[in-house]
Structures are given as C-alpha cells and as structure tokens.
C-alpha cells in the first residue's frame, strides 16, 4: 500500500462537524430506539405517542408490543384516520432491521399528515432486549440477549 492509496473508509472524506451534527440531529427526528420507547411506555401515564405495528395479522399474533395499535401498512390509507389521532405522534415498527415495513408505514402516515418516527430494531429487538410482549396466548417475556441489552442498561453508554 502506497501513501497515495486511501483506505475504503476514508475514500470519501468524513463530513464536517457541523454537517455531521445536522445529519445526526435529523436522524433522531426520524428514529426512536427500542429502549427509549420501552422506557417511555413503562413510565406510566401518557407517553405522548402511539406505537403502531405495521405487520400482518399472523405476525401480530406471534407477538406485539403491549398497547400497540395493529395497522398493516396496506390498510393505512383506509383505516389510519379511524384509528389514529393526527395530533399524536406515531412510532412505527415491523419485524426488525432486515425489514422496511416500518419505513413504508411511516411514509404512508407522513403522506397523510401524521408526525411519525420509526422504531429502530423493530419487534425483534424489543424481544431480544427482554421487554414483555403479547401473543394470541397472552403475555410473554424472554431473557435479554446480552449482546443487545447490557445487564446494567443504565451504564450501556447509549
């Protein structure tokens, strides 16, 4: 490797600090973390948002966040107005990081005038982090995956 060769990471130079700050600030306006959603819901009272599961009925029955509204993406055009208040922000989720269903649902809602965020990690990370969920059989909970949820979550550095 010669001094003229730039590695793949730095082939495109990093953004300026001001550009990076603007980008990451904007990202936080569009995304919510599973742990933050869980903490807001666990605090009691009105969290100031509604959680929307955009998956199929079969997926919903396998497990969903307690209190979530079930509205598959394809049904948003005809049912969103009946199920959601435009004055309350919506946090969408689907299966997990490999699924863009929450993104498509967030787009459909935004196009209809809703303020919306996407929950990163989806239902997969909700369950992996050890948060309780509901199935057609009742409430369930799994042990937290130590690779996704530190034992001492208060000191995870997030």
MMTF fields as JSON, N, C-alpha, C and O atoms, coordinates in Angstrom:
{
  "mmtfVersion": "1.0.0",
  "mmtfProducer": "UNKNOWN",
  "numBonds": 631,
  "numAtoms": 632,
  "numGroups": 158,
  "numChains": 1,
  "numModels": 1,
  "chainsPerModel": [1],
  "groupsPerChain": [158],
  "chainIdList": ["A"],
  "bondAtomList": [4, 2, 8, 6, 12, 10, 16, 14, 20, 18, 24, 22, 28, 26, 32, 30, 36, 34, 40, 38, 44, 42, 48, 46, 52, 50, 56, 54, 60, 58, 64, 62, 68, 66, 72, 70, 76, 74, 80, 78, 84, 82, 88, 86, 92, 90, 96, 94, 100, 98, 104, 102, 108, 106, 112, 110, 116, 114, 120, 118, 124, 122, 128, 126, 132, 130, 136, 134, 140, 138, 144, 142, 148, 146, 152, 150, 156, 154, 160, 158, 164, 162, 168, 166, 172, 170, 176, 174, 180, 178, 184, 182, 188, 186, 192, 190, 196, 194, 200, 198, 204, 202, 208, 206, 212, 210, 216, 214, 220, 218, 224, 222, 228, 226, 232, 230, 236, 234, 240, 238, 244, 242, 248, 246, 252, 250, 256, 254, 260, 258, 264, 262, 268, 266, 272, 270, 276, 274, 280, 278, 284, 282, 288, 286, 292, 290, 296, 294, 300, 298, 304, 302, 308, 306, 312, 310, 316, 314, 320, 318, 324, 322, 328, 326, 332, 330, 336, 334, 340, 338, 344, 342, 348, 346, 352, 350, 356, 354, 360, 358, 364, 362, 368, 366, 372, 370, 376, 374, 380, 378, 384, 382, 388, 386, 392, 390, 396, 394, 400, 398, 404, 402, 408, 406, 412, 410, 416, 414, 420, 418, 424, 422, 428, 426, 432, 430, 436, 434, 440, 438, 444, 442, 448, 446, 452, 450, 456, 454, 460, 458, 464, 462, 468, 466, 472, 470, 476, 474, 480, 478, 484, 482, 488, 486, 492, 490, 496, 494, 500, 498, 504, 502, 508, 506, 512, 510, 516, 514, 520, 518, 524, 522, 528, 526, 532, 530, 536, 534, 540, 538, 544, 542, 548, 546, 552, 550, 556, 554, 560, 558, 564, 562, 568, 566, 572, 570, 576, 574, 580, 578, 584, 582, 588, 586, 592, 590, 596, 594, 600, 598, 604, 602, 608, 606, 612, 610, 616, 614, 620, 618, 624, 622, 628, 626],
  "bondOrderList": [1, 1, 1, 1, 1, 1, 1, 1, 1, 1, 1, 1, 1, 1, 1, 1, 1, 1, 1, 1, 1, 1, 1, 1, 1, 1, 1, 1, 1, 1, 1, 1, 1, 1, 1, 1, 1, 1, 1, 1, 1, 1, 1, 1, 1, 1, 1, 1, 1, 1, 1, 1, 1, 1, 1, 1, 1, 1, 1, 1, 1, 1, 1, 1, 1, 1, 1, 1, 1, 1, 1, 1, 1, 1, 1, 1, 1, 1, 1, 1, 1, 1, 1, 1, 1, 1, 1, 1, 1, 1, 1, 1, 1, 1, 1, 1, 1, 1, 1, 1, 1, 1, 1, 1, 1, 1, 1, 1, 1, 1, 1, 1, 1, 1, 1, 1, 1, 1, 1, 1, 1, 1, 1, 1, 1, 1, 1, 1, 1, 1, 1, 1, 1, 1, 1, 1, 1, 1, 1, 1, 1, 1, 1, 1, 1, 1, 1, 1, 1, 1, 1, 1, 1, 1, 1, 1, 1],
  "groupList": [{"groupName": "UNK", "atomNameList": ["N", "CA", "C", "O"], "elementList": ["N", "C", "C", "O"], "formalChargeList": [0, 0, 0, 0], "bondAtomList": [1, 0, 2, 1, 3, 2], "bondOrderList": [1, 1, 2], "singleLetterCode": "X", "chemCompType": "L-PEPTIDE LINKING"}],
  "groupTypeList": [0, 0, 0, 0, 0, 0, 0, 0, 0, 0, 0, 0, 0, 0, 0, 0, 0, 0, 0, 0, 0, 0, 0, 0, 0, 0, 0, 0, 0, 0, 0, 0, 0, 0, 0, 0, 0, 0, 0, 0, 0, 0, 0, 0, 0, 0, 0, 0, 0, 0, 0, 0, 0, 0, 0, 0, 0, 0, 0, 0, 0, 0, 0, 0, 0, 0, 0, 0, 0, 0, 0, 0, 0, 0, 0, 0, 0, 0, 0, 0, 0, 0, 0, 0, 0, 0, 0, 0, 0, 0, 0, 0, 0, 0, 0, 0, 0, 0, 0, 0, 0, 0, 0, 0, 0, 0, 0, 0, 0, 0, 0, 0, 0, 0, 0, 0, 0, 0, 0, 0, 0, 0, 0, 0, 0, 0, 0, 0, 0, 0, 0, 0, 0, 0, 0, 0, 0, 0, 0, 0, 0, 0, 0, 0, 0, 0, 0, 0, 0, 0, 0, 0, 0, 0, 0, 0, 0, 0],
  "groupIdList": [1, 2, 3, 4, 5, 6, 7, 8, 9, 10, 11, 12, 13, 14, 15, 16, 17, 18, 19, 20, 21, 22, 23, 24, 25, 26, 27, 28, 29, 30, 31, 32, 33, 34, 35, 36, 37, 38, 39, 40, 41, 42, 43, 44, 45, 46, 47, 48, 49, 50, 51, 52, 53, 54, 55, 56, 57, 58, 59, 60, 61, 62, 63, 64, 65, 66, 67, 68, 69, 70, 71, 72, 73, 74, 75, 76, 77, 78, 79, 80, 81, 82, 83, 84, 85, 86, 87, 88, 89, 90, 91, 92, 93, 94, 95, 96, 97, 98, 99, 100, 101, 102, 103, 104, 105, 106, 107, 108, 109, 110, 111, 112, 113, 114, 115, 116, 117, 118, 119, 120, 121, 122, 123, 124, 125, 126, 127, 128, 129, 130, 131, 132, 133, 134, 135, 136, 137, 138, 139, 140, 141, 142, 143, 144, 145, 146, 147, 148, 149, 150, 151, 152, 153, 154, 155, 156, 157, 158],
  "secStructList": [7, 7, 6, 6, 7, 7, 7, 6, 6, 6, 1, 1, 7, 7, 7, 7, 2, 2, 2, 2, 2, 2, 2, 2, 2, 2, 2, 2, 2, 2, 3, 3, 3, 2, 2, 2, 2, 2, 2, 2, 2, 2, 6, 7, 1, 7, 7, 1, 3, 3, 3, 3, 3, 7, 1, 7, 2, 2, 2, 2, 2, 2, 7, 5, 7, 6, 6, 7, 3, 3, 7, 7, 4, 4, 4, 2, 2, 2, 2, 2, 2, 2, 2, 7, 7, 6, 6, 1, 3, 3, 3, 3, 3, 7, 1, 7, 6, 6, 7, 7, 2, 2, 2, 2, 2, 2, 2, 2, 2, 2, 6, 6, 6, 7, 7, 3, 3, 3, 3, 3, 6, 2, 2, 2, 2, 2, 2, 2, 6, 6, 7, 7, 3, 3, 3, 6, 6, 3, 3, 3, 7, 7, 7, 7, 7, 6, 6, 6, 1, 7, 1, 1, 4, 4, 4, 1, 7, 7],
  "xCoordList": [0.849, 0.0, 0.894, 1.746, 0.686, 1.487, 0.797, -0.369, 1.52, 0.944, -0.137, -0.935, -0.164, -1.186, -2.524, -3.551, -2.518, -3.733, -4.503, -3.935, -5.787, -6.643, -7.507, -8.048, -7.631, -8.429, -9.906, -10.32, -10.707, -12.133, -12.938, -13.93, -12.533, -13.266, -13.109, -14.056, -11.915, -11.636, -11.611, -11.268, -11.978, -12.029, -12.933, -12.608, -14.052, -14.902, -14.659, -14.88, -14.212, -13.841, -15.049, -16.174, -14.817, -15.909, -16.479, -15.786, -17.723, -18.38, -17.747, -17.076, -17.969, -17.508, -18.301, -19.391, -17.791, -18.558, -19.947, -20.91, -20.067, -21.387, -22.334, -23.512, -21.823, -22.65, -23.06, -24.205, -22.127, -22.42, -23.471, -24.394, -23.338, -24.314, -25.707, -26.687, -25.799, -27.104, -27.688, -28.885, -26.856, -27.331, -27.846, -28.946, -27.062, -27.452, -28.638, -29.453, -28.747, -29.923, -31.172, -32.213, -31.047, -32.171, -32.527, -33.708, -31.538, -31.807, -32.627, -33.538, -32.306, -33.057, -34.497, -35.356, -34.768, -36.143, -36.972, -38.202, -36.302, -36.992, -37.002, -37.795, -36.123, -35.962, -36.078, -35.745, -36.558, -36.609, -35.952, -36.034, -35.32, -34.648, -35.63, -36.482, -35.508, -36.371, -36.358, -37.413, -35.187, -35.085, -35.777, -36.404, -35.667, -36.33, -37.847, -38.557, -38.339, -39.789, -40.259, -41.266, -39.536, -39.914, -39.904, -40.814, -38.889, -38.809, -39.97, -40.547, -40.32, -41.432, -42.753, -43.59, -42.939, -44.178, -44.229, -45.299, -43.078, -43.025, -43.17, -43.487, -42.945, -43.007, -44.419, -44.609, -45.399, -46.79, -47.328, -46.567, -48.618, -49.242, -49.185, -48.906, -49.447, -49.461, -48.038, -47.427, -47.493, -46.13, -46.031, -44.93, -47.154, -47.144, -47.059, -46.936, -47.122, -47.101, -47.884, -48.186, -48.203, -48.83, -47.885, -47.235, -47.815, -46.977, -47.848, -48.945, -47.35, -48.106, -47.323, -46.195, -47.923, -47.358, -47.894, -49.099, -46.996, -47.413, -47.376, -47.496, -47.212, -47.069, -48.417, -49.471, -48.358, -49.563, -50.229, -49.639, -51.449, -52.168, -51.436, -51.38, -50.876, -50.134, -48.925, -48.644, -48.22, -47.065, -47.506, -46.885, -48.582, -49.143, -49.471, -49.162, -50.101, -50.482, -49.267, -49.35, -48.143, -46.93, -46.315, -45.628, -46.558, -46.06, -46.073, -45.73, -46.478, -46.519, -46.324, -46.487, -45.979, -45.762, -47.102, -48.069, -47.174, -48.425, -48.9, -48.125, -50.154, -50.743, -50.577, -51.114, -49.838, -49.641, -50.955, -51.82, -51.078, -52.188, -51.74, -50.631, -52.588, -52.26, -52.884, -54.105, -52.023, -52.493, -51.481, -50.504, -51.708, -50.798, -50.669, -51.635, -49.487, -49.195, -50.214, -50.637, -50.613, -51.551, -52.907, -53.638, -53.252, -54.554, -54.507, -55.546, -53.329, -53.212, -54.11, -54.787, -54.155, -54.996, -56.463, -57.098, -56.994, -58.421, -58.736, -59.881, -57.754, -58.073, -57.335, -57.721, -56.293, -55.498, -56.35, -56.245, -57.178, -57.969, -58.91, -59.187, -59.399, -60.308, -59.559, -60.116, -58.305, -57.562, -56.577, -56.196, -56.162, -55.101, -55.538, -56.314, -55.022, -55.26, -54.079, -52.931, -54.347, -53.274, -52.454, -51.343, -52.978, -52.257, -51.282, -50.516, -51.303, -50.442, -49.388, -49.736, -48.106, -47.057, -47.195, -47.663, -46.779, -46.86, -45.447, -44.609, -45.179, -43.909, -44.223, -44.929, -43.691, -43.974, -42.903, -41.747, -43.313, -42.337, -42.838, -44.034, -41.876, -42.182, -41.334, -41.092, -40.879, -40.14, -38.803, -38.556, -37.939, -36.604, -35.791, -36.33, -34.489, -33.618, -33.625, -33.337, -33.944, -33.954, -35.264, -35.458, -36.156, -37.492, -37.723, -37.42, -38.257, -38.53, -40.015, -40.457, -40.78, -42.207, -42.514, -43.465, -41.732, -41.957, -41.664, -42.324, -40.677, -40.352, -41.498, -41.906, -42.015, -43.14, -44.377, -45.103, -44.622, -45.764, -45.56, -46.494, -44.35, -44.063, -44.273, -44.814, -43.853, -44.056, -45.547, -46.004, -46.294, -47.738, -48.431, -49.329, -48.021, -48.619, -48.208, -49.043, -46.929, -46.452, -47.169, -47.513, -47.387, -48.094, -49.543, -50.179, -50.06, -51.435, -51.49, -52.544, -50.372, -50.357, -50.026, -50.225, -49.526, -49.166, -47.692, -46.858, -47.38, -45.988, -45.566, -46.269, -44.427, -44.081, -42.576, -41.752, -42.254, -40.887, -40.913, -41.941, -39.784, -39.629, -38.825, -37.802, -39.28, -38.552, -37.487, -37.802, -36.236, -35.128, -35.066, -35.217, -34.846, -34.745, -36.038, -36.021, -37.165, -38.465, -38.772, -38.162, -39.737, -40.166, -39.033, -38.95, -38.157, -37.041, -36.218, -35.925, -35.848, -35.023, -35.833, -35.28, -37.117, -37.973, -37.874, -37.638, -38.058, -37.997, -36.57, -36.366, -35.58, -34.185, -33.71, -32.848, -34.246, -33.827, -34.59, -34.378, -35.475, -36.134, -37.401, -37.869, -37.973, -39.205, -40.407, -40.432, -41.396, -42.594, -43.349, -43.342, -43.992, -44.824, -46.043, -46.093, -47.014, -48.257, -48.365, -47.951, -48.93, -49.229, -50.71, -51.418, -51.17, -52.568, -52.83, -53.982, -51.747, -51.89, -51.737, -51.997, -51.325, -51.144, -49.787, -49.084, -49.438, -48.203, -47.004, -47.074, -45.894, -44.661, -43.476, -43.573, -42.359, -41.125, -39.975, -40.068, -38.903, -37.711, -36.577, -36.614, -35.581, -34.378, -33.737, -33.764, -33.168, -32.495, -31.254, -30.517, -31.034, -29.836, -28.698, -28.772, -27.646, -26.578, -25.848, -25.154, -25.989, -25.351, -26.157, -25.628, -27.423, -28.257, -28.686, -29.017, -28.69, -29.14, -28.176, -28.224, -27.292, -26.349, -27.073, -28.19, -26.422, -27.004, -27.364, -28.431, -26.474, -26.719, -27.03, -26.162, -28.274, -28.685, -28.445, -28.272, -28.433, -28.209, -26.789, -26.521, -25.879, -24.487, -24.075, -22.897, -25.01, -24.67, -23.929, -23.317, -23.965, -23.283, -24.115, -23.618, -25.368, -26.24, -26.72, -27.462],
  "yCoordList": [-1.188, 0.0, 1.251, 1.421, 2.089, 3.309, 4.421, 4.303, 5.486, 6.628, 7.323, 8.092, 7.047, 7.646, 6.904, 7.43, 5.7, 4.895, 5.253, 5.3, 5.501, 5.828, 4.609, 3.989, 4.277, 3.102, 3.351, 4.5, 2.281, 2.419, 3.279, 3.888, 3.338, 4.135, 5.625, 6.4, 6.007, 7.432, 7.867, 9.008, 6.942, 7.282, 8.496, 9.387, 8.519, 9.703, 10.313, 9.667, 11.536, 12.191, 12.328, 12.514, 12.236, 12.444, 13.863, 14.792, 13.995, 15.303, 16.227, 15.782, 17.494, 18.455, 18.23, 17.661, 18.655, 18.504, 19.139, 18.569, 20.295, 20.946, 20.127, 19.981, 19.593, 18.749, 17.468, 17.029, 16.875, 15.647, 15.904, 15.107, 17.012, 17.341, 17.507, 17.011, 18.199, 18.392, 17.057, 16.82, 16.188, 14.875, 14.034, 13.485, 13.931, 13.087, 13.675, 12.927, 15.003, 15.635, 15.269, 14.931, 15.343, 14.985, 13.513, 13.167, 12.648, 11.218, 10.96, 10.132, 11.664, 11.48, 11.98, 11.555, 12.866, 13.333, 12.265, 12.306, 11.303, 10.27, 8.902, 8.036, 8.701, 7.368, 7.393, 8.383, 6.28, 6.068, 4.728, 3.8, 4.626, 3.409, 2.543, 3.064, 1.232, 0.3, 0.599, 0.658, 0.785, 1.034, 2.332, 2.399, 3.36, 4.628, 4.49, 5.041, 3.751, 3.518, 2.747, 3.103, 1.701, 0.898, 1.739, 1.624, 2.579, 3.416, 4.398, 4.612, 4.999, 5.951, 5.257, 5.814, 4.044, 3.308, 2.839, 2.821, 2.457, 1.946, 3.055, 2.775, 4.297, 5.412, 5.659, 6.358, 5.091, 5.293, 6.596, 7.473, 6.715, 7.908, 7.918, 6.898, 9.057, 9.212, 9.454, 10.452, 8.569, 8.78, 9.895, 10.341, 10.343, 11.404, 10.895, 11.685, 9.582, 8.978, 7.67, 7.144, 7.161, 5.851, 4.96, 5.414, 3.682, 2.714, 1.966, 1.515, 1.839, 1.188, 0.009, 0.167, -1.161, -2.38, -2.495, -2.636, -2.433, -2.411, -3.782, -3.877, -4.841, -6.194, -6.864, -6.312, -8.053, -8.843, -9.325, -9.257, -9.806, -10.356, -11.571, -11.752, -12.402, -13.582, -13.17, -13.784, -12.147, -11.661, -11.04, -11.27, -10.252, -9.631, -10.697, -10.536, -11.795, -12.869, -13.556, -14.046, -13.596, -14.214, -13.378, -13.91, -12.084, -11.211, -9.763, -9.428, -8.898, -7.457, -6.688, -7.235, -5.433, -4.58, -4.32, -3.943, -4.515, -4.247, -2.803, -1.854, -2.665, -1.348, -0.82, 0.238, -1.537, -1.077, -1.162, -1.985, -0.299, -0.337, -1.228, -1.071, -2.156, -3.012, -2.416, -2.324, -2.012, -1.452, -1.797, -1.072, -2.906, -3.273, -2.127, -1.416, -1.967, -0.863, -0.737, 0.373, -1.835, -1.787, -1.203, -0.72, -1.239, -0.739, 0.704, 1.271, 1.3, 2.681, 3.65, 4.453, 3.621, 4.6, 4.587, 5.639, 3.412, 3.342, 3.335, 3.587, 3.054, 2.916, 3.867, 3.989, 4.533, 5.383, 6.448, 6.657, 7.108, 8.203, 7.727, 8.465, 6.498, 5.932, 5.498, 5.548, 5.075, 4.511, 5.465, 5.246, 6.514, 7.381, 8.837, 9.297, 9.546, 10.979, 11.709, 11.477, 12.577, 13.298, 14.189, 14.586, 14.502, 15.354, 14.578, 15.181, 13.248, 12.407, 11.748, 11.043, 11.966, 11.315, 9.792, 9.207, 9.171, 7.723, 7.165, 7.724, 6.059, 5.344, 3.998, 3.166, 3.799, 2.575, 1.525, 1.848, 0.248, -0.833, -1.998, -2.142, -2.836, -4.077, -5.176, -5.135, -6.154, -7.277, -6.882, -7.147, -6.26, -5.958, -5.208, -4.68, -5.16, -4.367, -4.814, -4.01, -6.065, -6.562, -6.328, -6.826, -5.585, -5.351, -3.851, -3.101, -3.412, -1.982, -1.655, -0.59, -2.563, -2.33, -1.113, -0.386, -0.877, 0.293, 1.575, 2.593, 1.528, 2.694, 2.984, 4.135, 1.942, 2.129, 2.632, 3.476, 2.129, 2.599, 4.057, 4.856, 4.4, 5.786, 6.726, 7.82, 6.309, 7.122, 7.304, 8.417, 6.212, 6.292, 7.223, 7.977, 7.171, 8.043, 9.502, 10.402, 9.733, 11.101, 11.73, 12.911, 10.951, 11.459, 11.816, 12.543, 11.307, 11.597, 12.612, 12.815, 13.24, 14.331, 13.956, 14.771, 12.746, 12.325, 12.625, 12.521, 13.001, 13.103, 11.698, 11.027, 11.259, 9.85, 9.646, 10.373, 8.613, 8.12, 6.615, 5.963, 6.084, 4.644, 4.098, 4.673, 2.991, 2.372, 1.441, 0.41, 1.815, 1.012, -0.329, -0.39, -1.385, -2.723, -3.501, -4.731, -2.8, -3.452, -4.435, -4.406, -5.306, -6.276, -7.215, -7.635, -7.551, -8.447, -7.922, -8.664, -6.647, -6.103, -5.824, -5.828, -5.586, -5.463, -6.763, -6.734, -7.893, -9.197, -9.512, -10.017, -9.222, -9.524, -8.732, -9.202, -7.545, -6.745, -7.128, -6.53, -8.122, -8.667, -7.958, -8.164, -7.123, -6.427, -7.349, -8.149, -7.219, -8.056, -7.756, -6.631, -8.781, -8.64, -9.535, -10.417, -9.291, -10.066, -10.922, -10.513, -12.122, -13.006, -13.348, -12.886, -14.15, -14.569, -15.434, -15.644, -15.943, -16.777, -15.991, -16.531, -14.732, -13.924, -13.251, -13.158, -12.787, -12.013, -12.952, -13.99, -12.565, -13.344, -12.407, -11.201, -12.992, -12.234, -13.212, -14.331, -12.814, -13.646, -12.987, -11.788, -13.776, -13.198, -12.288, -12.58, -11.201, -10.278, -10.92, -11.625, -10.674, -11.115, -10.195, -8.99, -10.717, -9.848, -9.082, -8.106, -9.501, -8.775, -7.547, -6.66, -7.488, -6.334, -5.509, -4.334, -6.09, -5.39, -5.661, -6.73, -4.708, -4.912, -5.226, -4.766, -6.009, -6.377, -5.126, -5.057, -4.135, -2.872, -1.828, -1.052, -1.819, -0.942, 0.532, 1.32, 0.919, 2.322, 2.747, 3.936, 1.781, 2.108, 1.611, 1.332, 1.494, 0.953, 1.965, 1.586, 3.228, 4.237, 4.771, 5.547, 4.374, 4.818, 6.232, 6.768],
  "zCoordList": [0.0, 0.0, 0.0, 0.872, -0.964, -1.04, -0.272, 0.104, -0.047, 0.67, -0.154, 0.383, -1.483, -2.352, -2.264, -2.694, -1.715, -1.635, -0.367, 0.724, -0.522, 0.622, 0.909, -0.006, 2.171, 2.523, 2.231, 2.081, 2.148, 1.794, 2.764, 2.365, 4.012, 4.995, 4.714, 4.852, 4.322, 4.141, 2.675, 2.365, 1.769, 0.344, 0.121, -0.665, 0.811, 0.858, 2.233, 3.258, 2.245, 3.499, 4.43, 3.965, 5.745, 6.699, 6.553, 6.138, 6.897, 6.864, 7.894, 8.826, 7.71, 8.719, 9.997, 9.942, 11.136, 12.379, 12.295, 12.808, 11.667, 11.565, 10.686, 11.011, 9.575, 8.704, 9.425, 9.318, 10.156, 10.901, 11.972, 12.143, 12.693, 13.738, 13.129, 13.683, 11.997, 11.344, 10.906, 11.067, 10.355, 9.906, 11.078, 11.009, 12.143, 13.271, 14.03, 14.571, 14.079, 14.687, 13.886, 14.45, 12.56, 11.694, 11.865, 11.896, 11.975, 12.15, 13.407, 13.399, 14.481, 15.724, 15.614, 16.387, 14.675, 14.445, 13.749, 13.791, 13.104, 12.336, 13.002, 12.633, 13.984, 14.581, 16.093, 16.745, 16.636, 18.085, 18.386, 17.581, 19.511, 19.947, 20.741, 21.462, 20.606, 21.339, 22.838, 23.468, 23.4, 24.842, 25.244, 26.302, 24.408, 24.711, 24.659, 25.5, 23.664, 23.571, 24.801, 25.412, 25.161, 26.334, 27.606, 28.428, 27.778, 28.977, 29.033, 30.1, 27.897, 27.869, 28.197, 28.907, 27.68, 27.961, 29.408, 30.016, 29.968, 31.34, 32.381, 33.537, 31.992, 32.937, 33.449, 34.444, 32.776, 33.185, 32.635, 32.226, 32.629, 32.08, 30.565, 29.935, 29.997, 28.552, 28.057, 28.436, 27.22, 26.74, 25.7, 25.379, 25.177, 24.177, 22.756, 21.819, 22.582, 21.253, 21.298, 22.369, 20.117, 19.992, 19.196, 18.255, 19.582, 18.884, 17.882, 18.214, 16.652, 15.587, 15.024, 14.557, 15.072, 14.493, 13.07, 12.865, 12.09, 10.686, 10.021, 8.799, 10.804, 10.253, 10.011, 10.327, 9.448, 9.169, 10.455, 11.534, 10.332, 11.485, 12.046, 13.262, 11.171, 11.632, 12.469, 13.499, 12.037, 12.784, 14.113, 15.151, 14.07, 15.28, 16.315, 17.496, 15.873, 16.78, 17.406, 18.533, 16.69, 17.224, 18.337, 19.209, 18.312, 19.358, 18.932, 17.798, 19.865, 19.603, 20.912, 22.002, 20.777, 21.942, 22.628, 21.965, 23.947, 24.657, 24.422, 24.543, 24.092, 23.863, 22.457, 22.128, 21.612, 20.237, 19.459, 19.755, 18.467, 17.518, 16.371, 15.861, 15.963, 14.822, 13.566, 13.447, 12.63, 11.365, 10.281, 10.091, 9.565, 8.485, 7.472, 7.194, 6.941, 6.035, 4.916, 4.596, 4.321, 3.2, 3.59, 2.725, 4.871, 5.327, 5.821, 6.161, 5.866, 6.367, 5.608, 6.251, 4.272, 3.566, 3.988, 4.067, 4.255, 4.584, 6.074, 6.448, 6.946, 8.365, 9.317, 10.48, 8.847, 9.751, 10.426, 11.635, 9.662, 10.221, 11.326, 12.272, 11.206, 12.205, 13.473, 14.57, 13.323, 14.447, 15.118, 16.268, 14.419, 14.925, 14.965, 14.128, 15.957, 16.103, 15.454, 15.831, 14.494, 13.794, 14.728, 14.378, 15.895, 16.84, 17.72, 18.471, 17.635, 18.474, 17.586, 16.639, 17.879, 17.082, 17.104, 18.081, 16.013, 15.849, 15.737, 15.028, 16.439, 16.333, 15.675, 16.245, 14.472, 13.726, 13.983, 14.256, 13.891, 13.909, 13.072, 12.818, 12.646, 11.938, 12.576, 13.782, 11.798, 12.363, 12.959, 14.135, 12.184, 12.667, 11.647, 10.675, 11.865, 10.996, 9.536, 8.65, 9.272, 7.901, 7.179, 6.07, 7.786, 7.226, 7.109, 8.037, 5.976, 5.828, 5.953, 5.522, 6.538, 6.715, 7.568, 7.282, 8.606, 9.459, 8.696, 8.906, 7.812, 6.984, 6.024, 5.864, 5.387, 4.46, 5.192, 4.668, 6.384, 7.178, 7.583, 7.521, 7.994, 8.383, 7.196, 7.36, 6.016, 4.818, 4.535, 4.276, 4.586, 4.322, 5.312, 4.936, 6.565, 7.578, 7.374, 7.462, 7.103, 6.883, 5.686, 5.716, 4.653, 3.474, 3.777, 3.015, 4.881, 5.297, 6.436, 7.039, 6.726, 7.694, 9.124, 10.025, 9.367, 10.719, 10.982, 10.083, 12.232, 12.675, 13.078, 13.833, 12.58, 12.745, 12.914, 12.358, 13.713, 13.86, 13.644, 13.83, 13.256, 13.082, 14.259, 14.628, 14.85, 15.958, 15.385, 14.79, 15.57, 15.074, 15.801, 17.021, 15.053, 15.64, 15.593, 15.602, 15.542, 15.42, 16.537, 17.606, 16.258, 17.259, 17.651, 18.805, 16.701, 17.012, 18.188, 19.125, 18.136, 19.208, 20.469, 21.569, 20.328, 21.512, 22.322, 23.53, 21.647, 22.32, 22.762, 23.866, 21.915, 22.256, 23.453, 24.195, 23.661, 24.818, 26.091, 27.146, 25.991, 27.166, 27.596, 28.716, 26.727, 27.081, 26.861, 25.926, 27.739, 27.654, 26.367, 25.867, 25.852, 24.66, 24.801, 25.658, 23.95, 23.979, 22.723, 21.639, 22.888, 21.765, 21.839, 22.734, 20.907, 20.952, 22.183, 22.564, 22.812, 24.009, 25.302, 26.378, 25.228, 26.431, 26.478, 25.472, 27.652, 27.843, 27.961, 28.619, 27.307, 27.358, 27.524, 27.299, 27.922, 28.077, 27.977, 28.481, 27.341, 27.215, 27.99, 28.265, 28.334, 28.916, 27.883, 26.688, 28.337, 27.431, 26.841, 27.53, 25.581, 24.881, 25.32, 25.076, 25.96, 26.47, 25.363, 25.651, 24.119, 23.025, 22.606, 21.936, 22.99, 22.612, 23.802, 23.647, 24.979, 26.183, 27.314, 27.922, 27.613, 28.716, 30.022, 30.258, 30.852, 32.148, 32.932, 33.543, 32.916, 33.601, 32.542, 32.141, 32.097, 30.987, 31.274, 30.345, 32.558, 32.901, 32.536, 32.364, 32.418, 32.107, 30.723, 30.502, 29.796, 28.479, 27.626, 26.628, 27.983, 27.198, 26.058, 25.242, 25.986, 24.888, 25.11, 24.288]
}
